[in-house]
Coordinates of N, CA and C in Angstrom, one line a residue:
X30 N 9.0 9.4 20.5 CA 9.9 10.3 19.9 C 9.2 11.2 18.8
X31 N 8.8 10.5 18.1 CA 7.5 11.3 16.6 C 6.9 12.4 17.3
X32 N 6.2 11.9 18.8 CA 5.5 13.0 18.9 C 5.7 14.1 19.6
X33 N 7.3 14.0 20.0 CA 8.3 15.0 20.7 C 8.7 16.2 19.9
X34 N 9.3 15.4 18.6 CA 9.9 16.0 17.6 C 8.9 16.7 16.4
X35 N 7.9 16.0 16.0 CA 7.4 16.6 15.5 C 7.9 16.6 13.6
X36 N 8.3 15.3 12.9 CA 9.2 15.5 11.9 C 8.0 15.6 10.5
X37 N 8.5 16.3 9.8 CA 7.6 16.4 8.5 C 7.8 15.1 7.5
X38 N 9.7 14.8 7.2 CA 10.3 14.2 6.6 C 10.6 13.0 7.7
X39 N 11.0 12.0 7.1 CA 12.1 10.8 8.1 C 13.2 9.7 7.0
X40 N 14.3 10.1 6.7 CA 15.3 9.5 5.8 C 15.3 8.1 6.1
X41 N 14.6 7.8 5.1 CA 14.9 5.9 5.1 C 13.9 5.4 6.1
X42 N 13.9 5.1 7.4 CA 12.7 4.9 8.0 C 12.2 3.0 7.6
X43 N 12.9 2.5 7.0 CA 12.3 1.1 6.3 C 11.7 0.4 7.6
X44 N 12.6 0.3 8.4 CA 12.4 -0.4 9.8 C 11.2 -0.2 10.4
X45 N 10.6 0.4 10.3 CA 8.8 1.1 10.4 C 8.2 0.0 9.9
X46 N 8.5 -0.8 8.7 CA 7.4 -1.5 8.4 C 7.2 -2.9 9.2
X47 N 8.1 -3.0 10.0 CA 8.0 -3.9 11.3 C 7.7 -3.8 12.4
X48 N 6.9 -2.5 12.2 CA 6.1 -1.9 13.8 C 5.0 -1.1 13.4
X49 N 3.7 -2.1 13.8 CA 2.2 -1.7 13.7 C 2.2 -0.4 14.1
X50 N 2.3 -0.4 15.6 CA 2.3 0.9 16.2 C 2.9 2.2 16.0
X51 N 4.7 2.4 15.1 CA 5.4 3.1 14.8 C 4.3 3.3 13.0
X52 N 4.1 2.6 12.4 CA 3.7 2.6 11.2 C 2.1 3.5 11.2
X53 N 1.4 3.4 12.7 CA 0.2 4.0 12.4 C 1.0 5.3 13.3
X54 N 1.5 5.5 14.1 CA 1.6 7.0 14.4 C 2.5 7.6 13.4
X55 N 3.2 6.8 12.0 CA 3.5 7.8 10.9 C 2.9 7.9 10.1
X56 N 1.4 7.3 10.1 CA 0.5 7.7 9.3 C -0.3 9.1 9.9
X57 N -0.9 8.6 10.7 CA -1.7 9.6 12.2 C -1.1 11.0 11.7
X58 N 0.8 10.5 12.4 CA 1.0 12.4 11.7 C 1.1 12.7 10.6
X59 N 1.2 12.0 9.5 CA 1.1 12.2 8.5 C 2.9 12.7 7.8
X60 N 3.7 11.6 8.5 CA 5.3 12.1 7.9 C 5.7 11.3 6.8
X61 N 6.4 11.5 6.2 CA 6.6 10.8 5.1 C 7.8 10.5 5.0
X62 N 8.2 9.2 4.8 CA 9.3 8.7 4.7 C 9.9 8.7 3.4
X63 N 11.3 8.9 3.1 CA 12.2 9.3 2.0 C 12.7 7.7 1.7
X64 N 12.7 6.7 0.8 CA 13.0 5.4 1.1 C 13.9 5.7 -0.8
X65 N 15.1 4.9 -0.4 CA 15.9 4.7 -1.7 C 16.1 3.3 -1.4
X66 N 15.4 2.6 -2.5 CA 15.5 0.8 -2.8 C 16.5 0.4 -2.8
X67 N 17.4 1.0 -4.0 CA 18.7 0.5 -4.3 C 20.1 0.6 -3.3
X68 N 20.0 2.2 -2.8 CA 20.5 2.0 -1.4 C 20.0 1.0 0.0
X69 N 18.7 0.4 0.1 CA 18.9 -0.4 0.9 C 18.9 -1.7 0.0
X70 N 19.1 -1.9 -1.1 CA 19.5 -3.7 -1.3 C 20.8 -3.4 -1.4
X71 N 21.6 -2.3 -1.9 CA 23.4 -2.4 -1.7 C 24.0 -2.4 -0.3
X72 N 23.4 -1.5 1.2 CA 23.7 -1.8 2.4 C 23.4 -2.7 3.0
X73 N 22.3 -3.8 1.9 CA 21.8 -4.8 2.9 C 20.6 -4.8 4.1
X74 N 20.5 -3.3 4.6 CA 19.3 -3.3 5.1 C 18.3 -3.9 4.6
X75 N 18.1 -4.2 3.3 CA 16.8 -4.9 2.7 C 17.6 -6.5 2.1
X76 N 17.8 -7.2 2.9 CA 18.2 -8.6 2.3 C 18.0 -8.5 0.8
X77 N 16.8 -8.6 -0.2 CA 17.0 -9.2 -1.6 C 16.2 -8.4 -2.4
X78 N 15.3 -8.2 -3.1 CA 14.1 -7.7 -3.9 C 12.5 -8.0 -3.3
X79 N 12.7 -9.2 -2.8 CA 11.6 -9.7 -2.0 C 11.2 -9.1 -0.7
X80 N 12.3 -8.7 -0.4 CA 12.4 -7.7 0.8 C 11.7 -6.3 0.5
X81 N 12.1 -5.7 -0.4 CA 11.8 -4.2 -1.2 C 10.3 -4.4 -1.4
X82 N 10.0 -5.7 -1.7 CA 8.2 -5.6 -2.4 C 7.9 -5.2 -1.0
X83 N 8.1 -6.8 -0.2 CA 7.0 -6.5 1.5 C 6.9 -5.3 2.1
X84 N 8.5 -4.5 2.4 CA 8.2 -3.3 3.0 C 7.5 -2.0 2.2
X85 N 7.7 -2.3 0.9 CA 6.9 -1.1 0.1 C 5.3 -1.4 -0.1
X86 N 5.1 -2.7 -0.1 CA 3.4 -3.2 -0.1 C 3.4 -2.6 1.3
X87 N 3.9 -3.4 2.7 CA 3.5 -3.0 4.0 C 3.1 -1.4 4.0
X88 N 3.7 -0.9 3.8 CA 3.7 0.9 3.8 C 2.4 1.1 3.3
X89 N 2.2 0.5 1.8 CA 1.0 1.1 1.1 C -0.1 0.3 1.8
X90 N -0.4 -0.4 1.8 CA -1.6 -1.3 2.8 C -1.5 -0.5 4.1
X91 N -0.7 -0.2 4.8 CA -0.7 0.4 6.2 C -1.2 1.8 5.9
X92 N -1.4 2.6 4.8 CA -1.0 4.1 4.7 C 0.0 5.0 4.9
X93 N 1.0 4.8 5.2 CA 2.4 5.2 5.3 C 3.1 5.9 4.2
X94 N 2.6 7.6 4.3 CA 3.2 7.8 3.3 C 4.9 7.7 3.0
X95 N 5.3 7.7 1.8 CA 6.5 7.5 1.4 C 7.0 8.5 -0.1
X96 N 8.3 9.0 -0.1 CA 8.9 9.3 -1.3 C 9.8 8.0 -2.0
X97 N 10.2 8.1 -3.6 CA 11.2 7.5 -3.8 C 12.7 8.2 -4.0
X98 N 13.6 8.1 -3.5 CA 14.8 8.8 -3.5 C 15.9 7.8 -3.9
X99 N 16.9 8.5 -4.3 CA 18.4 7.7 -4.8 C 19.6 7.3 -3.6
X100 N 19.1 8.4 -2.9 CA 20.7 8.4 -1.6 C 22.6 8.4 -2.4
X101 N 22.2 9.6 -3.3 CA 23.4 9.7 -3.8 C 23.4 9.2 -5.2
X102 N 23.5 9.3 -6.3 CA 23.2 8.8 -7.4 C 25.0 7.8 -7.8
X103 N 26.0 9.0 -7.4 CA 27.1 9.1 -7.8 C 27.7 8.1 -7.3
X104 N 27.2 7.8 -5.8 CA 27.7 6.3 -5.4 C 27.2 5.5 -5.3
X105 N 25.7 5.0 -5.9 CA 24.6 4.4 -6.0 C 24.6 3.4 -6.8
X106 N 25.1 4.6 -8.1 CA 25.0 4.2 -9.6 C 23.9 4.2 -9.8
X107 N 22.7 5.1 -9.5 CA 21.4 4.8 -9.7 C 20.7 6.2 -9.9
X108 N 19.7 6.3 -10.8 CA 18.9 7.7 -10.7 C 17.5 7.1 -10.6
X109 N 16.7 8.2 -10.5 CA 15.2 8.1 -10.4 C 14.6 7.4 -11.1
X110 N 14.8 7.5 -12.5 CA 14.3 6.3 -13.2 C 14.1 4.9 -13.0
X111 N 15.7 4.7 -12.8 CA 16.1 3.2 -12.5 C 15.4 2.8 -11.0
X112 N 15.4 3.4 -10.6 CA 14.3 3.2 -9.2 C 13.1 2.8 -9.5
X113 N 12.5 3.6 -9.8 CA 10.8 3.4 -10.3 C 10.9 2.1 -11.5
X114 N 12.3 2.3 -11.9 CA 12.0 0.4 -13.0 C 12.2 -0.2 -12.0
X115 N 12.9 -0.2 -11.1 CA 13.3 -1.3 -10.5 C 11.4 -1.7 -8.8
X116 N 11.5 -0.9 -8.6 CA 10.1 -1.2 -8.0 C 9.0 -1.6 -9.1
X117 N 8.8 -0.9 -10.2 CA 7.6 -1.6 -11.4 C 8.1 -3.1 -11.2
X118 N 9.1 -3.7 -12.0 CA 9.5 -4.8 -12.3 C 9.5 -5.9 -10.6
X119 N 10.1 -5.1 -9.7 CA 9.4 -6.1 -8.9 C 8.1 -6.4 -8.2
X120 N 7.2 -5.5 -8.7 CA 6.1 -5.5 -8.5 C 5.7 -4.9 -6.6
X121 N 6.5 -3.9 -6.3 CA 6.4 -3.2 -5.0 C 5.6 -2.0 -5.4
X122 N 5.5 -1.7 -6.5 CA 4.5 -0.8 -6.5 C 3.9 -0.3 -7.7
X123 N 2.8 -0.1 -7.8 CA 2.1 -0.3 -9.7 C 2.5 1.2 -10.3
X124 N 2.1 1.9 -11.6 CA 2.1 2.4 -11.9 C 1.7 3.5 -11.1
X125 N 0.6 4.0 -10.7 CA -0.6 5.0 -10.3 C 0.1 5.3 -8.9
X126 N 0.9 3.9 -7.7 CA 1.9 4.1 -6.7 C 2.7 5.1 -6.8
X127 N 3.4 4.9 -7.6 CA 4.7 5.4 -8.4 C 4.4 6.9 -8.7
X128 N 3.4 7.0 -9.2 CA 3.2 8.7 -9.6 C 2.5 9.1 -8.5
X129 N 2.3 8.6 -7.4 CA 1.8 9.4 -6.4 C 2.7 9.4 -5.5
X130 N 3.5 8.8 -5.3 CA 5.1 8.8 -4.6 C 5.5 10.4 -5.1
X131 N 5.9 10.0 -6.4 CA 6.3 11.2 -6.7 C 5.7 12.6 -6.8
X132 N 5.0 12.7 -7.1 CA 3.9 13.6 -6.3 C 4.1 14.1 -5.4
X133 N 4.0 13.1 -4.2 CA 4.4 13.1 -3.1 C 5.9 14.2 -2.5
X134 N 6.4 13.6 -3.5 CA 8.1 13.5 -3.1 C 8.0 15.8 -3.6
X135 N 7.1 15.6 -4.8 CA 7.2 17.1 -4.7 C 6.6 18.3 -3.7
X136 N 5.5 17.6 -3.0 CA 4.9 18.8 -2.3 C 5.6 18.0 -0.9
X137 N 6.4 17.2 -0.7 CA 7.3 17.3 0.7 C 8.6 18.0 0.4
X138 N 8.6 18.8 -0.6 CA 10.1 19.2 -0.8 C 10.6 20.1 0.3
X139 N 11.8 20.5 0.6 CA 12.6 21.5 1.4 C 12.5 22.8 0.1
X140 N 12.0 22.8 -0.9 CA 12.3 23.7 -1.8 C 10.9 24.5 -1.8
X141 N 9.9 26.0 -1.5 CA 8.8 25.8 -2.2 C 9.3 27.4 -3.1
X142 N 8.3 27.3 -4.1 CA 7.7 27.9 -5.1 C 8.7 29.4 -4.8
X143 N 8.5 30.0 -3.7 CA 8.6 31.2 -2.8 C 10.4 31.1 -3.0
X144 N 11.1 30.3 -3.1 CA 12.4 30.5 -2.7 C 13.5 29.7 -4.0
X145 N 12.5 29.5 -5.1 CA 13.4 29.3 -6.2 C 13.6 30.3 -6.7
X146 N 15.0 31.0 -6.8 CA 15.7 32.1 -7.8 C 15.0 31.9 -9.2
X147 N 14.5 33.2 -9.6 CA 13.8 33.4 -11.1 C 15.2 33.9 -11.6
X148 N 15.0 33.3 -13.0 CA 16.2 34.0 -14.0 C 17.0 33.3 -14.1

């Protein structure tokens, strides 16, 4: 399907870190997956915290790029901050991770440079 479609982005995506083969052709193309922690320990997708480290370690050991996202702050109860504590503290991803995520998260934007209103 990846290589039908052709995606830049892929929302959430966690389930990748359970497939060698899916995890190297999202490296290969180089898509980056949008992953919100707290939204997958509240849906359960991610059973506990223990769960959040493996698939965020898996990702980074595999090369798999990744953003950190909220999935709604308002129904979340969560912002960007609390994210990045909450992966430091469980130790899914160090410091230097973290600011390359975000990084990341900026040059995958839907927004560039060319189409932000000045003024």
């Amino acid at each position: 399907m990846i290589e039908h479609l052709r995606p830049d982005r892929i929302g959430h995506g966690i389930l990748a870190a359970q497939e060698p083969e899916l995890m190297t052709a999202l490296r290969d193309a180089q898509i980056t997956l949008e992953i919100c922690p707290t939204s997958n320990l509240l849906t359960k997708a991610l059973a506990d915290e223990n769960a959040v480290r493996e698939t965020f370690r898996t990702f980074v050991e595999n090369g798999v790029r990744f953003t950190i996202a909220t999935d709604g702050p308002e129904m979340m109860h969560t912002h960007l901050r609390d994210e990045f504590e909450l992966l430091l503290r469980i130790g899914a991803l160090d410091r230097g991770e973290l600011e390359e995520a975000n990084a990341r998260g900026h040059d995958v934007s839907f927004l560039s440079s060319t189409r932000i209103p000045s003024g």
